[in-house]
Structures are given as structure tokens and as C-alpha cells.
């Protein structure tokens, strides 16, 4: 049994780019490639571990385009005989209403969970799958028994609730392998930010995942493995926060006793930051700063701007700053094939 595992797709319009739809088209192109690769790999099942969408509060016109793109992707997979399990992600930007609409479509071979639920799956491949979507903190704290409690107490209670839910469902499920799908921060994960507690996030604890053969998560934009706990990271880069990450999805293959997992890179748009010191700014002013090097020169010059979303951060004196022509510098990047120049910013 082969399982494709993807998360944090964030279909959405309005990303920073050459036009409002350009980055949306990038996501659609990458996801189309991902579907083709999952089919070619012979995946029997695909897990989407939350955050399929970008924003919860968007106009109907934008939402309909995003949902249509998502639906087309799902149908491409199911038409190849692949069964799909989807959970909703972070409620603040991943709208539950979009998932409810997808449910109304009654897509064959697609199971969507917006609340915790578990299934014992019969058929050619028997397995148990526990789905625990991202938790809506506002709904949790609105309950009478939690009102007025300090934030850190509520945070711990949410974490305890997730642990109890995961373990209760694990005890009730009957098949092997047992799979947990969630949209949380795992307490051993490399998060990329310093303090999860400051963000008042519920944590998926090591106690919560005991007994599962595979834990397929979304939420953290860094592909990683902690034992049998996996994050694929996003398939497409979405901002400069994703500049240095590997984009892709995971394949988990069950051999009857354990899962063997591997990462598949996707052809995502690159993000590149150039940092210029005073010497670099002088070269830019003189027009001698050149970007059109080839791949063989990357070791000396850094990543190429060609086909990338780029930005420049520079440090120099006020005198040099007044001499710098940002439009000329921007034009030089576009002449070298940059996809989009996001900003030219002096520190």
C-alpha cells in the first residue's frame, strides 16, 4: 500500500507577484505536477493534512476559483482510482465552509473531516485512520468551563484534549496499520519559530502518537521526520518565509510491518534574497552589478534571479543611498530574467 502525503497547499489568489493570479497559477501548476507524480508512483491513497486554502475571509468570486482548482485536482486523483482523506487545517485562515462545500459535491473516493473522527477501512487494503483537524481555539475557549482562564492554562487544556482524543480513537480502531492525520505542531518538531507557547498553539505530544504506525501531519512548513511522525512541508513556496525550504510531498509505503517513507521534490517557484553591502551598492550605482550568470557560476555569485521571486536588502551610507536608482536596479533584475521583484529595501 502506497500513501501520498501532502499538506499546506494554500490555494489562494492575491499573493504578491506580477499580477493577482500569477502565484495562484504557480500553485495550480505545482499541484497538477504533484497529482501526475502520485499517479505515476502508484499511490493507492492520498492524505491531505490540512490548510488547502489561504484565507477564510475572502469574496465569493475568489473562493469559487480556489475551490474549483482544488476540486479539479481531487478529481484528477480519484479518476486514477486513488482514495483521498482530507482534514481541515488552521481555522483562522483555512475556511471550514470551503470543506463543507466540498462535502456537498459528494466527490467519490473523497473523505473530508472537519471534526475529529476515525475510520476502520475495509477493502483491498485494511487500515485504521484517525483524523484530527486543526483546533479552533476561539470555539474551545468560548465554552463556559474555560472562560476567564489564563492563556497558558487554556493552552495546556487544549493539548490534553488532543492527546486524549488521539489515544481514545487509537484504542477504538481495529486495523493495522494505524494512521494518525493531524494539523498541529508536534512537540519534537523543528518549527522555524522560537516559542510555540507565545502563539497559544495546542501541541501534539509524544504521548498522543503512541501506538500509531504512521503520523501524517501538516502545519509546519519544513519537511521533516521524527520517528514515525512526518511533515511534508508545502508543495509550493508561498513567501520569503519558505525561501530556504525543500518543497514537495511524501510517499509512505507499507510493507506489512512498517512504513518506508521518502520525499519527492516538487518544481516550485524559487525565492531569492540578495544582500548588498556598501561595495555592492557602489557597483549597482556604477551599473557594474551584473546578474546574468549561468548555472556554473552559482557557487561564486549565489542563486540566479532567473524565474525567481527576488528581493534586495542593502546596507550603505546615506550618501550612497541617495545616489542609488532603485528603478535601474530593479530593471537589471528583470533583464536577467527575474519572475518578480518583491522589494528593494535599505537597512
CSV table of C-alpha atoms in Angstrom, one decimal:
chain,number,residue,atom,x,y,z
A,1,UNK,CA,0.0,0.0,0.0
A,2,UNK,CA,1.4,3.4,-1.0
A,3,UNK,CA,0.2,6.6,0.6
A,4,UNK,CA,0.9,10.1,-0.8
A,5,UNK,CA,1.1,12.7,1.9
A,6,UNK,CA,0.7,16.4,1.1
A,7,UNK,CA,-0.2,19.5,3.3
A,8,UNK,CA,-0.2,23.3,3.4
A,9,UNK,CA,-1.1,23.8,-0.2
A,10,UNK,CA,-2.8,27.2,0.5
A,11,UNK,CA,-4.7,27.6,-2.8
A,12,UNK,CA,-5.4,31.3,-3.0
A,13,UNK,CA,-5.5,34.5,-5.1
A,14,UNK,CA,-3.8,37.7,-4.3
A,15,UNK,CA,-0.3,36.5,-3.4
A,16,UNK,CA,2.5,39.1,-4.2
A,17,UNK,CA,3.5,38.6,-7.8
A,18,UNK,CA,3.4,40.0,-11.3
A,19,UNK,CA,-0.4,40.0,-11.1
A,20,UNK,CA,-3.1,38.9,-8.6
A,21,UNK,CA,-3.4,35.4,-10.2
A,22,UNK,CA,0.2,34.6,-11.1
A,23,UNK,CA,1.1,32.8,-7.9
A,24,UNK,CA,-2.2,31.0,-7.8
A,25,UNK,CA,-1.3,29.7,-11.2
A,26,UNK,CA,2.0,28.6,-9.8
A,27,UNK,CA,0.2,26.6,-7.1
A,28,UNK,CA,-2.1,25.0,-9.6
A,29,UNK,CA,0.8,24.1,-11.9
A,30,UNK,CA,2.7,22.5,-9.0
A,31,UNK,CA,-0.3,20.6,-7.7
A,32,UNK,CA,-1.0,19.3,-11.2
A,33,UNK,CA,2.6,18.0,-11.3
A,34,UNK,CA,2.1,16.5,-7.9
A,35,UNK,CA,-1.0,14.7,-8.9
A,36,UNK,CA,0.7,13.3,-12.0
A,37,UNK,CA,3.7,12.1,-9.9
A,38,UNK,CA,1.4,10.5,-7.3
A,39,UNK,CA,-0.4,8.6,-10.0
A,40,UNK,CA,2.9,7.6,-11.6
A,41,UNK,CA,4.2,6.4,-8.2
A,42,UNK,CA,1.1,4.1,-7.9
A,43,UNK,CA,-0.3,5.7,-4.8
A,44,UNK,CA,-3.4,3.9,-3.5
A,45,UNK,CA,-4.3,6.6,-1.0
A,46,UNK,CA,-3.6,10.4,-0.7
A,47,UNK,CA,-3.7,12.2,2.6
A,48,UNK,CA,-4.1,16.0,2.6
A,49,UNK,CA,-3.2,17.1,6.1
A,50,UNK,CA,-4.9,20.5,6.2
A,51,UNK,CA,-4.5,24.1,5.0
A,52,UNK,CA,-5.7,23.5,1.4
A,53,UNK,CA,-6.7,27.2,1.3
A,54,UNK,CA,-5.1,30.5,2.0
A,55,UNK,CA,-7.7,32.8,3.7
A,56,UNK,CA,-11.1,32.3,5.4
A,57,UNK,CA,-12.5,35.8,4.8
A,58,UNK,CA,-12.5,36.2,1.0
A,59,UNK,CA,-15.0,37.2,-1.6
A,60,UNK,CA,-17.2,34.6,-3.2
A,61,UNK,CA,-15.6,35.1,-6.7
A,62,UNK,CA,-12.1,34.3,-5.3
A,63,UNK,CA,-13.3,31.4,-3.2
A,64,UNK,CA,-15.1,29.8,-6.1
A,65,UNK,CA,-11.9,29.9,-8.2
A,66,UNK,CA,-9.9,28.3,-5.4
A,67,UNK,CA,-12.5,25.6,-4.7
A,68,UNK,CA,-12.8,24.8,-8.4
A,69,UNK,CA,-9.0,24.4,-8.7
A,70,UNK,CA,-9.0,22.2,-5.6
A,71,UNK,CA,-11.9,20.1,-6.9
A,72,UNK,CA,-10.2,19.6,-10.3
A,73,UNK,CA,-7.1,18.3,-8.5
A,74,UNK,CA,-9.1,15.9,-6.4
A,75,UNK,CA,-10.9,14.6,-9.4
A,76,UNK,CA,-7.7,14.0,-11.3
A,77,UNK,CA,-6.5,11.7,-8.5
A,78,UNK,CA,-9.8,9.9,-8.0
A,79,UNK,CA,-10.2,9.3,-11.7
A,80,UNK,CA,-7.0,7.3,-11.4
A,81,UNK,CA,-8.6,5.2,-8.6
A,82,UNK,CA,-6.9,6.9,-5.7
A,83,UNK,CA,-8.8,7.3,-2.5
A,84,UNK,CA,-8.3,10.6,-0.6
A,85,UNK,CA,-8.6,11.6,3.0
A,86,UNK,CA,-8.6,15.3,3.8
A,87,UNK,CA,-8.7,17.2,7.1
A,88,UNK,CA,-9.2,21.0,7.6
A,89,UNK,CA,-6.3,23.0,9.0
A,90,UNK,CA,-5.9,26.2,10.9
A,91,UNK,CA,-9.4,27.7,11.2
A,92,UNK,CA,-8.2,31.3,11.2
A,93,UNK,CA,-7.3,31.1,7.5
A,94,UNK,CA,-8.4,27.7,6.3
A,95,UNK,CA,-12.2,28.1,6.0
A,96,UNK,CA,-14.3,25.2,7.3
A,97,UNK,CA,-17.0,26.5,4.9
A,98,UNK,CA,-14.9,25.5,1.9
A,99,UNK,CA,-14.5,22.0,3.2
A,100,UNK,CA,-18.3,21.8,3.8
A,101,UNK,CA,-18.9,22.8,0.3
A,102,UNK,CA,-16.5,20.1,-1.0
A,103,UNK,CA,-18.5,17.6,1.1
A,104,UNK,CA,-21.7,18.8,-0.7
A,105,UNK,CA,-20.1,17.9,-4.0
A,106,UNK,CA,-20.1,14.3,-2.8
A,107,UNK,CA,-16.9,13.5,-4.7
A,108,UNK,CA,-16.4,9.7,-5.0
A,109,UNK,CA,-13.5,8.3,-3.1
A,110,UNK,CA,-13.0,11.5,-1.1
A,111,UNK,CA,-13.4,11.6,2.7
A,112,UNK,CA,-13.3,15.1,4.4
A,113,UNK,CA,-13.0,15.6,8.2
A,114,UNK,CA,-13.7,18.9,9.8
A,115,UNK,CA,-14.1,17.4,13.2
A,116,UNK,CA,-12.1,14.5,14.9
A,117,UNK,CA,-13.2,11.1,13.6
A,118,UNK,CA,-11.8,7.7,12.9
A,119,UNK,CA,-12.4,5.0,10.3
A,120,UNK,CA,-11.7,1.3,10.1
A,121,UNK,CA,-11.1,1.0,6.3
A,122,UNK,CA,-12.1,-2.3,4.7
A,123,UNK,CA,-11.3,-3.3,1.1
A,124,UNK,CA,-8.2,-4.4,-0.6
A,125,UNK,CA,-6.1,-2.6,2.0
A,126,UNK,CA,-7.3,-2.7,5.5
A,127,UNK,CA,-6.1,0.1,7.8
A,128,UNK,CA,-7.3,2.4,10.6
A,129,UNK,CA,-7.1,6.1,10.0
A,130,UNK,CA,-7.7,8.7,12.7
A,131,UNK,CA,-8.4,12.3,11.5
A,132,UNK,CA,-7.8,15.2,13.9
A,133,UNK,CA,-8.2,18.6,12.2
A,134,UNK,CA,-6.7,21.8,13.4
A,135,UNK,CA,-8.4,23.1,16.5
A,136,UNK,CA,-10.4,26.3,16.7
A,137,UNK,CA,-9.1,27.9,19.8
A,138,UNK,CA,-11.9,30.5,19.9
A,139,UNK,CA,-14.6,27.8,20.0
A,140,UNK,CA,-12.7,25.9,22.7
A,141,UNK,CA,-12.3,28.9,25.0
A,142,UNK,CA,-16.0,30.0,24.5
A,143,UNK,CA,-17.2,27.0,26.5
A,144,UNK,CA,-18.4,28.1,29.9
A,145,UNK,CA,-15.9,26.0,31.8
A,146,UNK,CA,-12.9,27.6,30.1
A,147,UNK,CA,-14.0,31.3,30.2
A,148,UNK,CA,-11.7,33.6,32.1
A,149,UNK,CA,-8.8,31.1,32.4
A,150,UNK,CA,-5.2,32.3,31.8
A,151,UNK,CA,-4.0,31.6,28.2
A,152,UNK,CA,-1.3,29.1,29.3
A,153,UNK,CA,-3.9,27.1,31.2
A,154,UNK,CA,-6.2,27.0,28.2
A,155,UNK,CA,-3.2,26.0,26.0
A,156,UNK,CA,-2.5,23.1,28.3
A,157,UNK,CA,-6.1,22.0,28.3
A,158,UNK,CA,-6.3,22.1,24.5
A,159,UNK,CA,-3.1,20.0,24.4
A,160,UNK,CA,-4.6,17.5,26.9
A,161,UNK,CA,-7.8,17.3,24.9
A,162,UNK,CA,-5.9,16.4,21.7
A,163,UNK,CA,-3.9,13.8,23.5
A,164,UNK,CA,-7.0,12.2,24.9
A,165,UNK,CA,-8.8,12.2,21.6
A,166,UNK,CA,-5.8,10.6,19.7
A,167,UNK,CA,-5.4,7.9,22.3
A,168,UNK,CA,-9.2,7.2,22.6
A,169,UNK,CA,-9.5,6.7,18.9
A,170,UNK,CA,-6.4,4.6,18.8
A,171,UNK,CA,-7.9,2.2,21.3
A,172,UNK,CA,-11.2,2.0,19.4
A,173,UNK,CA,-9.6,1.3,16.0
A,174,UNK,CA,-9.1,-2.3,15.0
A,175,UNK,CA,-6.9,-2.5,11.9
A,176,UNK,CA,-3.2,-2.4,11.2
A,177,UNK,CA,-1.6,-0.2,10.1
A,178,UNK,CA,-2.9,2.6,12.2
A,179,UNK,CA,-2.5,6.1,10.8
A,180,UNK,CA,-3.0,9.4,12.5
A,181,UNK,CA,-3.6,12.5,10.4
A,182,UNK,CA,-3.4,15.9,12.1
A,183,UNK,CA,-2.7,19.6,11.7
A,184,UNK,CA,-0.7,20.6,14.7
A,185,UNK,CA,2.8,21.4,16.0
A,186,UNK,CA,4.5,18.2,17.2
A,187,UNK,CA,6.4,18.8,20.4
A,188,UNK,CA,9.7,17.4,18.9
A,189,UNK,CA,9.3,19.3,15.6
A,190,UNK,CA,11.7,21.9,14.1
A,191,UNK,CA,9.1,24.7,14.0
A,192,UNK,CA,11.2,27.5,12.5
A,193,UNK,CA,10.0,29.9,15.2
A,194,UNK,CA,11.2,30.3,18.7
A,195,UNK,CA,8.3,29.9,21.0
A,196,UNK,CA,5.2,27.9,20.2
A,197,UNK,CA,3.6,28.8,23.5
A,198,UNK,CA,3.6,32.5,22.6
A,199,UNK,CA,1.4,31.7,19.7
A,200,UNK,CA,-1.1,29.9,22.0
A,201,UNK,CA,-1.0,26.8,19.9
A,202,UNK,CA,-2.2,23.4,21.1
A,203,UNK,CA,0.6,20.8,20.9
A,204,UNK,CA,0.6,17.3,19.6
A,205,UNK,CA,2.5,15.5,22.3
A,206,UNK,CA,4.7,12.3,22.1
A,207,UNK,CA,2.1,10.7,24.3
A,208,UNK,CA,-0.6,11.4,21.8
A,209,UNK,CA,1.1,9.5,19.0
A,210,UNK,CA,1.9,6.3,20.9
A,211,UNK,CA,0.7,3.2,19.1
A,212,UNK,CA,0.4,4.7,15.6
A,213,UNK,CA,2.3,3.2,12.7
A,214,UNK,CA,2.3,6.5,10.8
A,215,UNK,CA,1.6,10.1,11.9
A,216,UNK,CA,1.0,12.3,8.8
A,217,UNK,CA,0.9,15.9,9.8
A,218,UNK,CA,0.5,19.4,8.3
A,219,UNK,CA,1.0,22.9,9.6
A,220,UNK,CA,4.8,23.3,9.8
A,221,UNK,CA,6.4,24.5,6.5
A,222,UNK,CA,9.5,22.3,6.9
A,223,UNK,CA,9.8,18.8,5.6
A,224,UNK,CA,10.9,16.6,8.5
A,225,UNK,CA,10.7,13.3,10.3
A,226,UNK,CA,10.7,12.5,14.0
A,227,UNK,CA,10.5,8.7,14.3
A,228,UNK,CA,7.2,7.8,12.6
A,229,UNK,CA,6.0,11.4,12.7
A,230,UNK,CA,6.2,13.3,9.3
A,231,UNK,CA,5.7,16.7,7.9
A,232,UNK,CA,5.9,17.1,4.1
A,233,UNK,CA,6.1,20.9,4.2
A,234,UNK,CA,4.3,22.8,1.4
A,235,UNK,CA,4.5,21.7,-2.3
A,236,UNK,CA,4.9,25.3,-3.5
A,237,UNK,CA,6.8,28.2,-1.9
A,238,UNK,CA,4.4,30.9,-0.8
A,239,UNK,CA,6.5,33.7,0.7
A,240,UNK,CA,10.1,34.5,1.6
A,241,UNK,CA,9.5,32.5,4.8
A,242,UNK,CA,9.7,29.5,2.5
A,243,UNK,CA,12.8,30.7,0.7
A,244,UNK,CA,15.3,28.1,2.0
A,245,UNK,CA,12.9,25.1,2.5
A,246,UNK,CA,12.6,22.0,0.3
A,247,UNK,CA,9.2,21.8,-1.3
A,248,UNK,CA,7.4,18.6,-2.0
A,249,UNK,CA,5.4,15.7,-0.7
A,250,UNK,CA,5.9,12.3,0.9
A,251,UNK,CA,5.4,8.7,-0.2
A,252,UNK,CA,4.8,6.2,2.7
A,253,UNK,CA,4.8,2.6,1.6
A,254,UNK,CA,3.5,-0.1,3.9
A,255,UNK,CA,5.3,-3.5,3.6
A,256,UNK,CA,3.1,-5.3,6.0
A,257,UNK,CA,5.1,-4.5,9.1
A,258,UNK,CA,6.3,-0.9,8.8
A,259,UNK,CA,6.3,2.2,6.6
A,260,UNK,CA,9.2,3.1,4.4
A,261,UNK,CA,9.0,6.8,3.6
A,262,UNK,CA,10.7,9.1,1.0
A,263,UNK,CA,10.4,12.7,0.0
A,264,UNK,CA,9.6,13.8,-3.5
A,265,UNK,CA,10.7,17.3,-4.6
A,266,UNK,CA,8.3,19.5,-6.5
A,267,UNK,CA,9.2,22.1,-9.2
A,268,UNK,CA,8.3,25.1,-7.0
A,269,UNK,CA,9.0,28.7,-7.7
A,270,UNK,CA,12.3,29.9,-6.1
A,271,UNK,CA,12.5,32.8,-3.7
A,272,UNK,CA,15.9,34.6,-3.6
A,273,UNK,CA,17.1,37.4,-1.3
A,274,UNK,CA,20.2,39.3,-2.3
A,275,UNK,CA,22.1,41.2,0.4
A,276,UNK,CA,24.3,44.1,-0.8
A,277,UNK,CA,26.9,45.7,1.4
A,278,UNK,CA,28.4,49.2,0.6
A,279,UNK,CA,30.6,47.7,-2.1
A,280,UNK,CA,27.7,46.1,-3.8
A,281,UNK,CA,25.7,49.3,-3.7
A,282,UNK,CA,28.6,51.1,-5.3
A,283,UNK,CA,28.7,48.6,-8.1
A,284,UNK,CA,24.9,49.0,-8.5
A,285,UNK,CA,25.3,52.8,-8.8
A,286,UNK,CA,28.1,52.4,-11.3
A,287,UNK,CA,26.0,49.9,-13.4
A,288,UNK,CA,28.6,47.2,-13.0
A,289,UNK,CA,26.5,44.9,-10.8
A,290,UNK,CA,25.6,42.0,-13.2
A,291,UNK,CA,23.0,39.2,-12.6
A,292,UNK,CA,23.1,37.2,-15.8
A,293,UNK,CA,25.5,34.5,-14.8
A,294,UNK,CA,25.0,30.8,-15.7
A,295,UNK,CA,24.4,27.8,-13.5
A,296,UNK,CA,28.1,27.1,-13.4
A,297,UNK,CA,28.7,30.4,-11.7
A,298,UNK,CA,26.2,30.0,-8.9
A,299,UNK,CA,28.9,28.9,-6.4
A,300,UNK,CA,30.7,32.2,-6.8
A,301,UNK,CA,27.7,34.5,-7.2
A,302,UNK,CA,24.8,32.8,-5.3
A,303,UNK,CA,21.5,31.7,-6.7
A,304,UNK,CA,20.4,33.1,-10.1
A,305,UNK,CA,17.4,35.6,-10.3
A,306,UNK,CA,16.1,33.8,-13.4
A,307,UNK,CA,12.4,32.7,-12.9
A,308,UNK,CA,12.6,33.6,-9.2
A,309,UNK,CA,10.7,35.9,-6.9
A,310,UNK,CA,13.6,38.2,-5.7
A,311,UNK,CA,14.2,41.0,-3.2
A,312,UNK,CA,17.3,43.1,-2.4
A,313,UNK,CA,18.2,44.2,1.1
A,314,UNK,CA,21.2,46.5,1.2
A,315,UNK,CA,23.2,48.4,3.8
A,316,UNK,CA,25.1,51.6,2.9
A,317,UNK,CA,25.7,55.2,3.9
A,318,UNK,CA,23.0,57.8,3.4
A,319,UNK,CA,25.1,59.4,0.7
A,320,UNK,CA,25.2,56.2,-1.3
A,321,UNK,CA,21.5,55.6,-0.6
A,322,UNK,CA,20.6,58.9,-2.2
A,323,UNK,CA,22.7,58.0,-5.3
A,324,UNK,CA,21.1,54.6,-5.8
A,325,UNK,CA,18.5,54.4,-8.5
A,326,UNK,CA,16.1,51.6,-7.4
A,327,UNK,CA,14.3,51.5,-10.7
A,328,UNK,CA,17.5,50.9,-12.6
A,329,UNK,CA,18.5,48.2,-10.1
A,330,UNK,CA,15.0,46.6,-10.5
A,331,UNK,CA,15.3,46.7,-14.3
A,332,UNK,CA,18.6,44.9,-14.2
A,333,UNK,CA,16.9,42.0,-12.3
A,334,UNK,CA,14.1,41.8,-14.8
A,335,UNK,CA,16.6,41.9,-17.6
A,336,UNK,CA,18.3,38.9,-16.0
A,337,UNK,CA,15.0,37.0,-16.1
A,338,UNK,CA,13.6,37.6,-12.6
A,339,UNK,CA,10.0,36.5,-12.3
A,340,UNK,CA,9.0,39.2,-9.9
A,341,UNK,CA,11.0,41.8,-7.9
A,342,UNK,CA,9.3,41.9,-4.5
A,343,UNK,CA,11.2,44.8,-2.8
A,344,UNK,CA,14.4,46.8,-2.8
A,345,UNK,CA,14.9,47.8,0.8
A,346,UNK,CA,17.7,49.7,2.6
A,347,UNK,CA,18.6,48.9,6.1
